Short mmCIF file of C-alpha atoms and ligand atoms in Angstrom, two decimals:
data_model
loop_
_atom_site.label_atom_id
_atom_site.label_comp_id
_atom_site.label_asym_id
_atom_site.label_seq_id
_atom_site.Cartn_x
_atom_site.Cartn_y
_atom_site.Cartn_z
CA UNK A 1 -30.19 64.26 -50.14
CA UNK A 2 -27.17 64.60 -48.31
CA UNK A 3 -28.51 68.06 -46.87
CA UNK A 4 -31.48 66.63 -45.87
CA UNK A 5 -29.91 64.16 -43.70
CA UNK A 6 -27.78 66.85 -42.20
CA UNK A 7 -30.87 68.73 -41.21
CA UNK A 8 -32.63 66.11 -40.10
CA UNK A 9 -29.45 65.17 -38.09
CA UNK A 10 -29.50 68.70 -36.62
CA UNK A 11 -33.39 68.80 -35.94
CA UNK A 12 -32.90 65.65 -33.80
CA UNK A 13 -30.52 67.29 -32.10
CA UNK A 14 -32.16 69.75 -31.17
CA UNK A 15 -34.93 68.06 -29.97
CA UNK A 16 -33.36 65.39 -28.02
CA UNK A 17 -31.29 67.87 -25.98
CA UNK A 18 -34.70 70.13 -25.70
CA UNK A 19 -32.29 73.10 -27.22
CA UNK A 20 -34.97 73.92 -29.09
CA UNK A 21 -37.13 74.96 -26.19
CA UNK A 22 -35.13 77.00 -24.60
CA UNK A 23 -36.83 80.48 -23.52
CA UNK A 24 -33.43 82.42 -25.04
CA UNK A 25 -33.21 80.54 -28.17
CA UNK A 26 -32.87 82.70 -31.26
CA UNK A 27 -36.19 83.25 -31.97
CA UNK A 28 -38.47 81.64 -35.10
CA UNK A 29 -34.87 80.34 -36.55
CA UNK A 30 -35.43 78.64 -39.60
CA UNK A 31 -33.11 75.09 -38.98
CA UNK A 32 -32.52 75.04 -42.99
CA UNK A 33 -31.05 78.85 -42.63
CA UNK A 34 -29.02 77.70 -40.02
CA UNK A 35 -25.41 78.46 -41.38
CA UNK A 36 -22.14 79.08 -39.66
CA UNK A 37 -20.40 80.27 -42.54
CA UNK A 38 -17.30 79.23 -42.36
CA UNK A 39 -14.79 76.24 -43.38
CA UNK A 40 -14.78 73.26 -41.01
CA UNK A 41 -10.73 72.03 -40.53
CA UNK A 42 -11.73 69.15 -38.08
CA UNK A 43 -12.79 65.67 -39.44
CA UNK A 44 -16.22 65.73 -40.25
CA UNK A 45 -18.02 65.54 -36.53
CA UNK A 46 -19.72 61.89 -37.26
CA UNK A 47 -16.89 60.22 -37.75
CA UNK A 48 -15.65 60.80 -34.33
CA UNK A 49 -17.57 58.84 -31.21
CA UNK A 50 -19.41 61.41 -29.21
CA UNK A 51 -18.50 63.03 -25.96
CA UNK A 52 -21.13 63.85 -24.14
CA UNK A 53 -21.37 66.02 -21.24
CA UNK A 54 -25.06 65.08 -20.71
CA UNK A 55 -25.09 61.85 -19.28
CA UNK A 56 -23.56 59.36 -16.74
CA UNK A 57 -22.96 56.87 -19.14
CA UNK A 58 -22.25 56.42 -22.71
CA UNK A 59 -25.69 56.60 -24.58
CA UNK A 60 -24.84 53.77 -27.32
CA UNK A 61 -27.70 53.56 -30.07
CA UNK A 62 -28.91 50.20 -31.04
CA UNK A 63 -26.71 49.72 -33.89
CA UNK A 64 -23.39 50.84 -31.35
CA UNK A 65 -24.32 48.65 -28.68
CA UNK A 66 -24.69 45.99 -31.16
CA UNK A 67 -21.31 46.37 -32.53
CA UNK A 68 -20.17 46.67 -28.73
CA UNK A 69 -21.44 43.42 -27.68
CA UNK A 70 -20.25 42.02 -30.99
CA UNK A 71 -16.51 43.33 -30.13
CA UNK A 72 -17.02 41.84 -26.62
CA UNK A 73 -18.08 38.35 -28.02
CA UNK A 74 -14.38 38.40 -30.29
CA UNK A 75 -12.81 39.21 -27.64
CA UNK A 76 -14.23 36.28 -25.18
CA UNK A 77 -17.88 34.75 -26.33
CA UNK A 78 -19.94 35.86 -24.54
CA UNK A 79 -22.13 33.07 -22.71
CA UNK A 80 -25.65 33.01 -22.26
CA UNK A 81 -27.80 32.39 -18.80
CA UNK A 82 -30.48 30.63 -18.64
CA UNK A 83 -33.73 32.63 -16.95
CA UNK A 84 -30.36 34.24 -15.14
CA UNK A 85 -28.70 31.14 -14.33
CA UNK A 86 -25.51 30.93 -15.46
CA UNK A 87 -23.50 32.83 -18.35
CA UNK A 88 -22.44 36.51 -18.19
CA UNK A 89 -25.16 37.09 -15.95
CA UNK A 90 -23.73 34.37 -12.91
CA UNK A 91 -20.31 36.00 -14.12
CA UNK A 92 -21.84 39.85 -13.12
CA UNK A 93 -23.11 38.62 -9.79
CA UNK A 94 -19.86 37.01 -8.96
CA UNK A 95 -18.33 39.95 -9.86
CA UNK A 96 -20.19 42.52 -8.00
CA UNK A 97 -20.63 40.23 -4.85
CA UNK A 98 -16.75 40.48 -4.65
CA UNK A 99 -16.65 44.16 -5.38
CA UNK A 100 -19.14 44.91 -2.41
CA UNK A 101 -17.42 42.29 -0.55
CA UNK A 102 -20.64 40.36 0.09
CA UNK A 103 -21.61 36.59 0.24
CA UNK A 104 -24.20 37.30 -3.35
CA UNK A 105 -25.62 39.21 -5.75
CA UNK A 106 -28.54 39.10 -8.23
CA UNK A 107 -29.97 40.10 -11.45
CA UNK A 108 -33.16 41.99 -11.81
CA UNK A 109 -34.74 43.36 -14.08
CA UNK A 110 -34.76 46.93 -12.53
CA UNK A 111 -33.71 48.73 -9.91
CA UNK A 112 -37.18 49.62 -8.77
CA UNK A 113 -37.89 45.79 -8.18
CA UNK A 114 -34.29 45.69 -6.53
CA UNK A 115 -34.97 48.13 -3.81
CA UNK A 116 -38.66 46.77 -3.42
CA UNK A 117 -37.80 43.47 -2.61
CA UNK A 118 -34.52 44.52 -0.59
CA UNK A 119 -36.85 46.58 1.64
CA UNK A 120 -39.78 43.50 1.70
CA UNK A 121 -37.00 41.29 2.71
CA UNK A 122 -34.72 42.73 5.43
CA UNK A 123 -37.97 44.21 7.40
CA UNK A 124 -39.73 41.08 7.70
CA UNK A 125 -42.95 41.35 9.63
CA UNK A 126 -41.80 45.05 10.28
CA UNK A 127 -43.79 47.26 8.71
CA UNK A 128 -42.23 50.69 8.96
CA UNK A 129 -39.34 51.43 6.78
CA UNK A 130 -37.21 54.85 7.18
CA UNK A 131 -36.53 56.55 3.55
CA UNK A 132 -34.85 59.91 2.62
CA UNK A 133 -37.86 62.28 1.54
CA UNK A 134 -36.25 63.12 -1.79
CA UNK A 135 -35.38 59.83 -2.35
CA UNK A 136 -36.56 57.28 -5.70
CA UNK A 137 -37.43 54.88 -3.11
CA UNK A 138 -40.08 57.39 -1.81
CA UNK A 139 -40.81 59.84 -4.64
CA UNK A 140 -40.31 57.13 -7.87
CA UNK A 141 -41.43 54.52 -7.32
CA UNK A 142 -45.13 54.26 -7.20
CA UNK A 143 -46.41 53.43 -3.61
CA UNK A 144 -45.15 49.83 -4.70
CA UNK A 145 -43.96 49.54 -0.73
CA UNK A 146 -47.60 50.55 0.40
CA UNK A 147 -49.16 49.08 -2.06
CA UNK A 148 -47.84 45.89 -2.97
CA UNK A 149 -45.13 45.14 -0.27
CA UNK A 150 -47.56 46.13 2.97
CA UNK A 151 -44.59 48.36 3.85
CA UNK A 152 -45.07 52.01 5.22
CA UNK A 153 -42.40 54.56 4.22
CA UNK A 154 -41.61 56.64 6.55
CA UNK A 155 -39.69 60.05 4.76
CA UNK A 156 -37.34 61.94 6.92
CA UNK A 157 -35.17 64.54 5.49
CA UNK A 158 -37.34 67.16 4.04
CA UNK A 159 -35.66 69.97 2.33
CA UNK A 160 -32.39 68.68 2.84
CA UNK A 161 -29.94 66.25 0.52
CA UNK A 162 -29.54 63.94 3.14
CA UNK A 163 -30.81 62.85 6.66
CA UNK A 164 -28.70 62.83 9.09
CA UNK A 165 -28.69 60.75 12.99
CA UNK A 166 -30.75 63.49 14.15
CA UNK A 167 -33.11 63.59 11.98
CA UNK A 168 -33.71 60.05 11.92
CA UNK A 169 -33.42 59.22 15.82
CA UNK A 170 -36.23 62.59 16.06
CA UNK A 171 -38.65 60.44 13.13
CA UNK A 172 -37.93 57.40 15.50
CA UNK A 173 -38.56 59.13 18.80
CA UNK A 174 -41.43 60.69 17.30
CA UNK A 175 -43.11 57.48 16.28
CA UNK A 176 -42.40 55.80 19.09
CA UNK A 177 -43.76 58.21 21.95
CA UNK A 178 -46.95 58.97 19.29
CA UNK A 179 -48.64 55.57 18.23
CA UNK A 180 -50.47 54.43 20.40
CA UNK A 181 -50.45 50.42 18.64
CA UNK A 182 -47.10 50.21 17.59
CA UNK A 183 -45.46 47.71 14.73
CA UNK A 184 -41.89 47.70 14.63
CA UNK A 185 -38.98 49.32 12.47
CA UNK A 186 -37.55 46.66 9.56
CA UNK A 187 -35.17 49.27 7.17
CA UNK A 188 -33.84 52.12 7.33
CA UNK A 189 -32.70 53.11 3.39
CA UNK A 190 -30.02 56.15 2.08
CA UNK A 191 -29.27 56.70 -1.30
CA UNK A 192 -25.98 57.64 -2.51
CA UNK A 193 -25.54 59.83 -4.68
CA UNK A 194 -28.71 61.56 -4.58
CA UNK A 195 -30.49 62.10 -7.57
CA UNK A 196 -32.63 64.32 -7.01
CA UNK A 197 -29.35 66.66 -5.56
CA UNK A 198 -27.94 66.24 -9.15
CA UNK A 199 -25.53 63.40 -7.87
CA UNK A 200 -24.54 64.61 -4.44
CA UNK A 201 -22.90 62.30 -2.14
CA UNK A 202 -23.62 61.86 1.41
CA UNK A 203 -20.56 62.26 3.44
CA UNK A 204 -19.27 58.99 5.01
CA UNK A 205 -19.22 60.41 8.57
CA UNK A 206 -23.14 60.28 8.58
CA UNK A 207 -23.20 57.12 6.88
CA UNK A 208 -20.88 55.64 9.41
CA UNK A 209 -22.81 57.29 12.50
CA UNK A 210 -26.45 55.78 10.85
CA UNK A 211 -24.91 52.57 10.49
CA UNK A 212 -23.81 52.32 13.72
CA UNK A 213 -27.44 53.48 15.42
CA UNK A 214 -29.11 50.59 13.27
CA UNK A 215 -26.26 47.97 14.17
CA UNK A 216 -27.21 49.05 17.49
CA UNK A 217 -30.98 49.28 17.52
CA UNK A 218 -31.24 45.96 15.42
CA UNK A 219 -32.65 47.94 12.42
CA UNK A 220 -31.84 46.55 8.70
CA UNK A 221 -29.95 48.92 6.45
CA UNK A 222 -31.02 48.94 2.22
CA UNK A 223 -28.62 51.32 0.07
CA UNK A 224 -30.20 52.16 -3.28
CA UNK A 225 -26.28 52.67 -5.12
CA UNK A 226 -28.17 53.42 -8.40
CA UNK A 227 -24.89 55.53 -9.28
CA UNK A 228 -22.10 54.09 -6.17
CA UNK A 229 -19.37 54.48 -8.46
CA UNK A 230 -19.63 57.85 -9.08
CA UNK A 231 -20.10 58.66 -5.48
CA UNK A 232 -16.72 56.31 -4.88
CA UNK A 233 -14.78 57.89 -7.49
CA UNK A 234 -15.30 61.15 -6.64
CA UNK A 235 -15.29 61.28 -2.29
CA UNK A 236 -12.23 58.48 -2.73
CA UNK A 237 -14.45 56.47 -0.64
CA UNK A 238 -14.16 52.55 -1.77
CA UNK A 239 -17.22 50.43 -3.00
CA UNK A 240 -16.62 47.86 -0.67
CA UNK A 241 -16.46 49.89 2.17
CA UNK A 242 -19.77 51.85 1.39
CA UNK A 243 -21.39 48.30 1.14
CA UNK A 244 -19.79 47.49 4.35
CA UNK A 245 -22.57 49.62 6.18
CA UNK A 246 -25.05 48.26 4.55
CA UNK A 247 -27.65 44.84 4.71
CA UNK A 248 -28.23 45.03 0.91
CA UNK A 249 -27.24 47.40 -1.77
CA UNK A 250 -28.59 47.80 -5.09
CA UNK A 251 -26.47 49.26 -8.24
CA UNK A 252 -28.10 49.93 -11.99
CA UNK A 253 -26.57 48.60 -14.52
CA UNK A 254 -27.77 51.48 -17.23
CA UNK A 255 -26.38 54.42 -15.79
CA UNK A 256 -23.23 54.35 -16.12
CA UNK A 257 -22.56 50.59 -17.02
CA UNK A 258 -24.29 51.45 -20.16
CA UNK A 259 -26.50 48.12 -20.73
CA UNK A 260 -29.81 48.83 -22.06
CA UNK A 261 -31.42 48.07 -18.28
CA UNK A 262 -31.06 45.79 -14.98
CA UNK A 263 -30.18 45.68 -11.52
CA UNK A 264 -27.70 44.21 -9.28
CA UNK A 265 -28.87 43.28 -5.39
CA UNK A 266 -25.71 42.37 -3.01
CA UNK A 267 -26.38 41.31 0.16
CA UNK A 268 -25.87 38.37 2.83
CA UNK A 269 -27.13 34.54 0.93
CA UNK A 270 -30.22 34.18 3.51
CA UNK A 271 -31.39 37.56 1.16
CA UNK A 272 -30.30 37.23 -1.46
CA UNK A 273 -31.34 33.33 -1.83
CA UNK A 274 -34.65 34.28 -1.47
CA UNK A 275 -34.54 37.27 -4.33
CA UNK A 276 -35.35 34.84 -7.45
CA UNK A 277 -38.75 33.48 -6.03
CA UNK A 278 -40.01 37.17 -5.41
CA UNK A 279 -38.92 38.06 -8.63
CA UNK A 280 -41.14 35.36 -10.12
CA UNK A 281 -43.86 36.16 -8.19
CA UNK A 282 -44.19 39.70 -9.77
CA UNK A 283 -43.40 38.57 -13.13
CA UNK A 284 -40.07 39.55 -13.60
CA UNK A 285 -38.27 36.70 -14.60
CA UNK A 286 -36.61 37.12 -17.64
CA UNK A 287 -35.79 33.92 -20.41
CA UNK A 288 -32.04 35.74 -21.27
CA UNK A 289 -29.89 38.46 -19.66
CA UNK A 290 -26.65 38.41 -20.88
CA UNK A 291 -27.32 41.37 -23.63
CA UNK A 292 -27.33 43.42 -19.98
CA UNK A 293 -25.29 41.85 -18.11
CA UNK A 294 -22.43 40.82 -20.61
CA UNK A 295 -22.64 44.88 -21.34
CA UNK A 296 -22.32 45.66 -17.86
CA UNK A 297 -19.46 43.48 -17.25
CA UNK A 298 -17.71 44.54 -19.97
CA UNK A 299 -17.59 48.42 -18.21
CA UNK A 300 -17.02 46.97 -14.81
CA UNK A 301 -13.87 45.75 -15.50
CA UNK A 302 -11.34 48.24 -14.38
CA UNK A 303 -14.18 50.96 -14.18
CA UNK A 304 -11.99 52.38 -11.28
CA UNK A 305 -9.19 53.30 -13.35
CA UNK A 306 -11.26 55.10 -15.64
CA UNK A 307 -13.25 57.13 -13.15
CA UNK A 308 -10.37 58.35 -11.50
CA UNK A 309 -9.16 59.12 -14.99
CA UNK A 310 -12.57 60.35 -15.61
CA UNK A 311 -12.03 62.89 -12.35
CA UNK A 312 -8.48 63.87 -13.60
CA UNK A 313 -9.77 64.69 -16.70
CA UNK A 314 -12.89 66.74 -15.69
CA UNK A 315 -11.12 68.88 -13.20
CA UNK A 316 -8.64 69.89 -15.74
CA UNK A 317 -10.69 71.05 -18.26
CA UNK A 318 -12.96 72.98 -16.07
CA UNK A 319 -10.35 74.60 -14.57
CA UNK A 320 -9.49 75.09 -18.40
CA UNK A 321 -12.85 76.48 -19.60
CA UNK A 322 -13.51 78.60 -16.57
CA UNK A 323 -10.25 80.78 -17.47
CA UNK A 324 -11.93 81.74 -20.99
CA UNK A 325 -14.06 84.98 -20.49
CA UNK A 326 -17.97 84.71 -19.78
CA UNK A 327 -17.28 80.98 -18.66
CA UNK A 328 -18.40 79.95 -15.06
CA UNK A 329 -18.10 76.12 -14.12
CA UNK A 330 -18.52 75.79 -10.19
CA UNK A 331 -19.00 71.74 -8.81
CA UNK A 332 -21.33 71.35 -6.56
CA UNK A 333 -21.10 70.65 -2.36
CA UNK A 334 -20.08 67.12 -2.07
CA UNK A 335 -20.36 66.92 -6.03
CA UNK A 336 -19.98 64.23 -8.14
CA UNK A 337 -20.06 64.23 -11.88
CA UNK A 338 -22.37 66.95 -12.02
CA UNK A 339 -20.94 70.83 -12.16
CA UNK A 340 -23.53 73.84 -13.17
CA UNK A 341 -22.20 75.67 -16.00
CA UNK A 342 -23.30 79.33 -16.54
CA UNK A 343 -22.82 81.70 -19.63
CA UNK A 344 -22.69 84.98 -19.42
CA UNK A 345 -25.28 86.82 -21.40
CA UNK A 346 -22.63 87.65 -24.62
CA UNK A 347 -22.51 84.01 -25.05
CA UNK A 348 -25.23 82.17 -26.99
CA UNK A 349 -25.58 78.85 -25.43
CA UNK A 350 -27.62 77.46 -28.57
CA UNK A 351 -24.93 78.25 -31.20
CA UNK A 352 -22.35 76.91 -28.55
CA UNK A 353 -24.19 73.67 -28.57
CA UNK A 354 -24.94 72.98 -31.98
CA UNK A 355 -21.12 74.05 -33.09
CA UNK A 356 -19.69 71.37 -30.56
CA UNK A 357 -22.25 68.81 -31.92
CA UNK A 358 -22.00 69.85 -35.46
CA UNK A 359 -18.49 70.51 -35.78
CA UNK A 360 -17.12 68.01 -33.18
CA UNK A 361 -19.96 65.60 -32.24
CA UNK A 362 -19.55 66.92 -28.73
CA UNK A 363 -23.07 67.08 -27.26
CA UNK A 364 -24.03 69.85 -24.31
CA UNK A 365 -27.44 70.13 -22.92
CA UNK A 366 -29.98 72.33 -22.11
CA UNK A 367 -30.00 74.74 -19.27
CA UNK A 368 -32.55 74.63 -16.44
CA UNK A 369 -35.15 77.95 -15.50
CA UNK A 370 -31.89 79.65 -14.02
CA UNK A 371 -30.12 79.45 -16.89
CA UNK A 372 -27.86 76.94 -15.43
CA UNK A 373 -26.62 73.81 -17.95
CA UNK A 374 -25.89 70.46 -16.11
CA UNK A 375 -22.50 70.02 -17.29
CA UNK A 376 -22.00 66.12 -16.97
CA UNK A 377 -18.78 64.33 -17.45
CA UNK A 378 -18.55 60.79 -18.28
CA UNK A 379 -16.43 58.01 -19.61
CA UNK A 380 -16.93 59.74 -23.01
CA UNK A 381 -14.24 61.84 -22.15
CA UNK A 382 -11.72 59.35 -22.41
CA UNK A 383 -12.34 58.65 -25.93
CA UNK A 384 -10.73 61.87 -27.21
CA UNK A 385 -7.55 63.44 -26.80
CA UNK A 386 -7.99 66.19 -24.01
CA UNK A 387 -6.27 69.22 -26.13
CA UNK A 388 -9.07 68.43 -29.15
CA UNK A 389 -11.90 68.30 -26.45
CA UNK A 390 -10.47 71.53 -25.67
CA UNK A 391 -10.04 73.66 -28.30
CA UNK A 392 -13.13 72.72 -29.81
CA UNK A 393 -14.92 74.26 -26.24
CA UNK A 394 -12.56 77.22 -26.99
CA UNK A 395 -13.85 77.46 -30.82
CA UNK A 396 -17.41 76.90 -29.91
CA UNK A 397 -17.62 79.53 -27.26
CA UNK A 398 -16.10 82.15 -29.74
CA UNK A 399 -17.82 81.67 -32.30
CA UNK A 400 -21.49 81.67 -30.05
CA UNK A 401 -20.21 85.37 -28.77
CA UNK A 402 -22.84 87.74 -29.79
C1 PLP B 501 -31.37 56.61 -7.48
C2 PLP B 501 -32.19 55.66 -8.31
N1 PLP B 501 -32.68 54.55 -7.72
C3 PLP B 501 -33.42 53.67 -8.41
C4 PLP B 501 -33.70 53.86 -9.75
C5 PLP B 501 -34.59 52.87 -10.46
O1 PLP B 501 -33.97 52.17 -11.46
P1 PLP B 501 -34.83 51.41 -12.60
O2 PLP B 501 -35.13 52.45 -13.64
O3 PLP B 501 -33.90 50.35 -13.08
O4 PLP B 501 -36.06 50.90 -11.97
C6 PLP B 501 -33.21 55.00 -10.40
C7 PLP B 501 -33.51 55.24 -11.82
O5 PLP B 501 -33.49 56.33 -12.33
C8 PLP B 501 -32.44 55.93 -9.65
O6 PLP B 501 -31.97 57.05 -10.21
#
C-alpha cells in the first residue's frame, strides 16, 4: 500500500512539473524501477512544507489553505463581507488603498475584469487605448476591450520588454498625422513586471518620463501590477511610489498573495466608486470574498520584510550553487524572481529534481527548448533553514552526475 502511494506520489510529480516530458529524460524509465539506492538521513521529505522554486507564491492545496485560513481565524476571526461589503474584504481594500497611497480600492473577481474596467473607465468616450504588445492586457485577455468595452488597443512595443517615450510618442504621432476621422486617446497601460519577460521590471526612469508625457498630454495612465511586489522588492523601488504614476493600478491577489483568486483596483474614488456597478453588469458579483481576501491579507502584512528577506536569501544561495561544478545560475536584465538555471550535460536534471522532491520535498521545474529551468524563488524559502536548503541542492546535484 504504502509503495503505492509513494509511486503515485512520484507519478504526480512528475506530471505536474511536466518532468516527464522532457526531450532528455531517461528514456522508457519504468517509475516503479525508479530507485536511488541508498539510505535517506533527512526526515522523511513530506513531513517538511515544500520549497518551491517554481512559483511566485506558495501553491497551498485545498486541505493547506484550509488549515491556513483556519490558523488565521484563531489568531483574529476572520469576518465575512457581504457581496464585498464589509469584512476582510473592506479590510484588504483599506489596506491596499493605503499601500498605493490612493483614495480606494476594490475587490474583483479577477484581474482580467480589473484591467477591463480600469481601461473602460479612465478613457471615457476615448476610444483608443495604448498597451505594451507583449502585454496580458493585449495578448490574454480575449479582445474583451474590442469586444465588449468598444475600446481599441493600440500595441506598441513589439519585440521589446517594454515601450519606451519613443516608441509611444512615434504610435501617437503616427495615429495622429494618419486617420483621417480621428477619436481621441483615453489610456495609456504598462505592466510591471512583465510576464511574458519572465518577470522583468521596467526601469523607473521610463516610467517616470511616460508619466510625465500623459500628465502632460491629458492621457489616463492604467498599471496592470499583477506581480508589483516583486518588481518593488527587487529594483528597491516602493509600491506607493510606482502607484504614484499611475490613474489606477491593479494587483492579483493569487500570485504571490496566495488566495485561491481576485483582484485589487486602486485608484482615485470618482473610479473606483463606479467599479461595483460594472462589476454587476458583467456578472461578477460575488455573495462572499473573504476566503480570498482574508488569505490575501494575511500575506500582505509585512510582505516587505519577507521579500527583502526573500532577495537576501536568493542571492546567497545562487551565488552558493553556482560555485558547485556544472552549475550556471545567471538573473536576468532588470530581473526579478526569475533566474535561468543551466546544467551542464554530466548533470541529469530529472534525477536532480525528483531527489530534491523525494528526499527533501524541494520541488524544481522543467526546463524550456534551450534547456534552460526557470529557477523561481519565493516566500517558500523562508520556511527552511538556508544551510538544509543547501546541502540538499549540493546532495541532489551529486548524486544526478552521470
Ligand atoms: C500580468 C498579468 N495581468 C493580468 C492577469 C490576469 O489575472 P486573472 O487571472 O486574475 O484574470 C495575469 C494573470 O496571469 C497576469 O499575469
Amino acid at each position: 500500500m504504502k509503495k503505492t502511494t509513494d509511486e503515485n506520489k512520484r507519478r504526480d510529480f512528475l506530471k505536474k512539473f511536466g518532468l516527464s516530458a522532457v526531450p532528455f529524460l531517461l528514456p522508457a524509465v519504468s517509475l516503479n524501477a525508479m530507485s536511488f539506492g541508498e539510505t535517506i538521513e533527512e526526515a522523511p521529505a513530506e513531513k517538511k512544507s515544500p520549497v518551491n522554486f517554481i512559483y511566485d507564491g506558495l501553491p497551498l492545496d485545498p486541505d493547506e489553505y484550509l488549515a491556513k485560513l483556519q490558523e488565521i481565524s484563531k489568531l483574529k476571526p476572520i469576518e465575512p463581507d457581504f457581496y464585498g461589503d464589509g469584512g476582510a474584504t473592506k479590510q484588504l481594500e483599506e489596506e491596499f488603498a493605503k499601500l498605493t497611497g490612493k483614495e480606494k480600492a476594490i475587490y474583483l473577481p479577477s484581474g482580467t475584469m480589473a484591467n477591463q474596467l480600469a481601461i473602460k473607465l479612465l478613457s471615457g468616450n476615448n476610444t483608443k487605448v495604448i498597451v505594451p504588445e507583449n502585454s496580458h492586457v493585449y495578448r490574454d485577455e480575449a479582445d474583451a476591450a474590442q469586444s465588449v468595452h468598444g475600446k481599441r488597443l493600440i500595441p506598441v512595443g513589439e519585440g521589446k520588454a517594454y515601450y519606451e517615450l519613443a516608441d509611444l510618442k512615434n504610435t501617437i504621432d503616427y495615429l495622429n498625422s494618419n486617420e483621417v476621422f480621428k477619436s481621441g486617446l483615453g489610456t495609456v497601460v504598462i505592466e510591471n513586471p512583465i510576464r511574458r519577460t519572465d518577470g522583468t521590471f521596467v526601469p523607473i526612469d521610463t516610467i517616470k518620463e511616460i508619466s510625465n508625457y500623459c500628465k502632460t498630454n491629458n492621457y489616463k495612465m492604467h498599471l496592470d501590477g499583477a506581480r508589483i511586489h516583486l518588481a518593488a522588492a527587487f529594483s528597491g523601488i516602493s509600491l506607493s511610489e510606482y502607484a504614484s504614476y499611475f490613474d489606477t493600478v491593479y494587483i492579483s491577489l493569487y500570485k504571490y498573495l496566495n488566495a485561491t483568486g481576485g483582484a485589487i483596483l486602486c485608484g482615485d474614488s470618482k473610479t473606483i466608486d463606479l467599479i461595483s456597478h460594472q462589476i454587476k453588469i458583467l456578472g461578477g458579483t460575488v455573495f462572499q470574498s473573504w476566503n480570498n481576501t482574508a488569505m490575501a491579507l494575511h500575506y500582505l502584512n509585512g510582505i516587505d520584510q519577507r521579500w527583502s528577506q526573500v532577495v537576501k536569501t536568493a542571492q546567497k544561495l545562487v551565488s552558493h550553487l553556482n560555485k558547485i561544478e556544472g552549475v550556471s545560475i545567471v538573473s536576468l536584465q532588470n530581473g526579478t524572481n526569475i533566474y535561468d538555471l543551466k546544467l551542464s550535460n554530466g548533470i541529469g536534471l530529472r534525477n536532480l529534481a525528483v531527489y530534491l522532491y523525494e528526499h527533501h520535498n524541494i520541488w524544481l521545474g522543467r526546463a524550456n527548448d534551450k534547456g534552460i529551468v526557470k529557477f523561481t524563488v519565493n516566500e517558500s524559502l523562508l520556511t527552511r533553514d538556508y544551510n538544509e536548503i543547501l546541502t540538499a541542492w549540493k546532495k541532489g546535484i551529486e548524486h544526478a552526475r552521470k
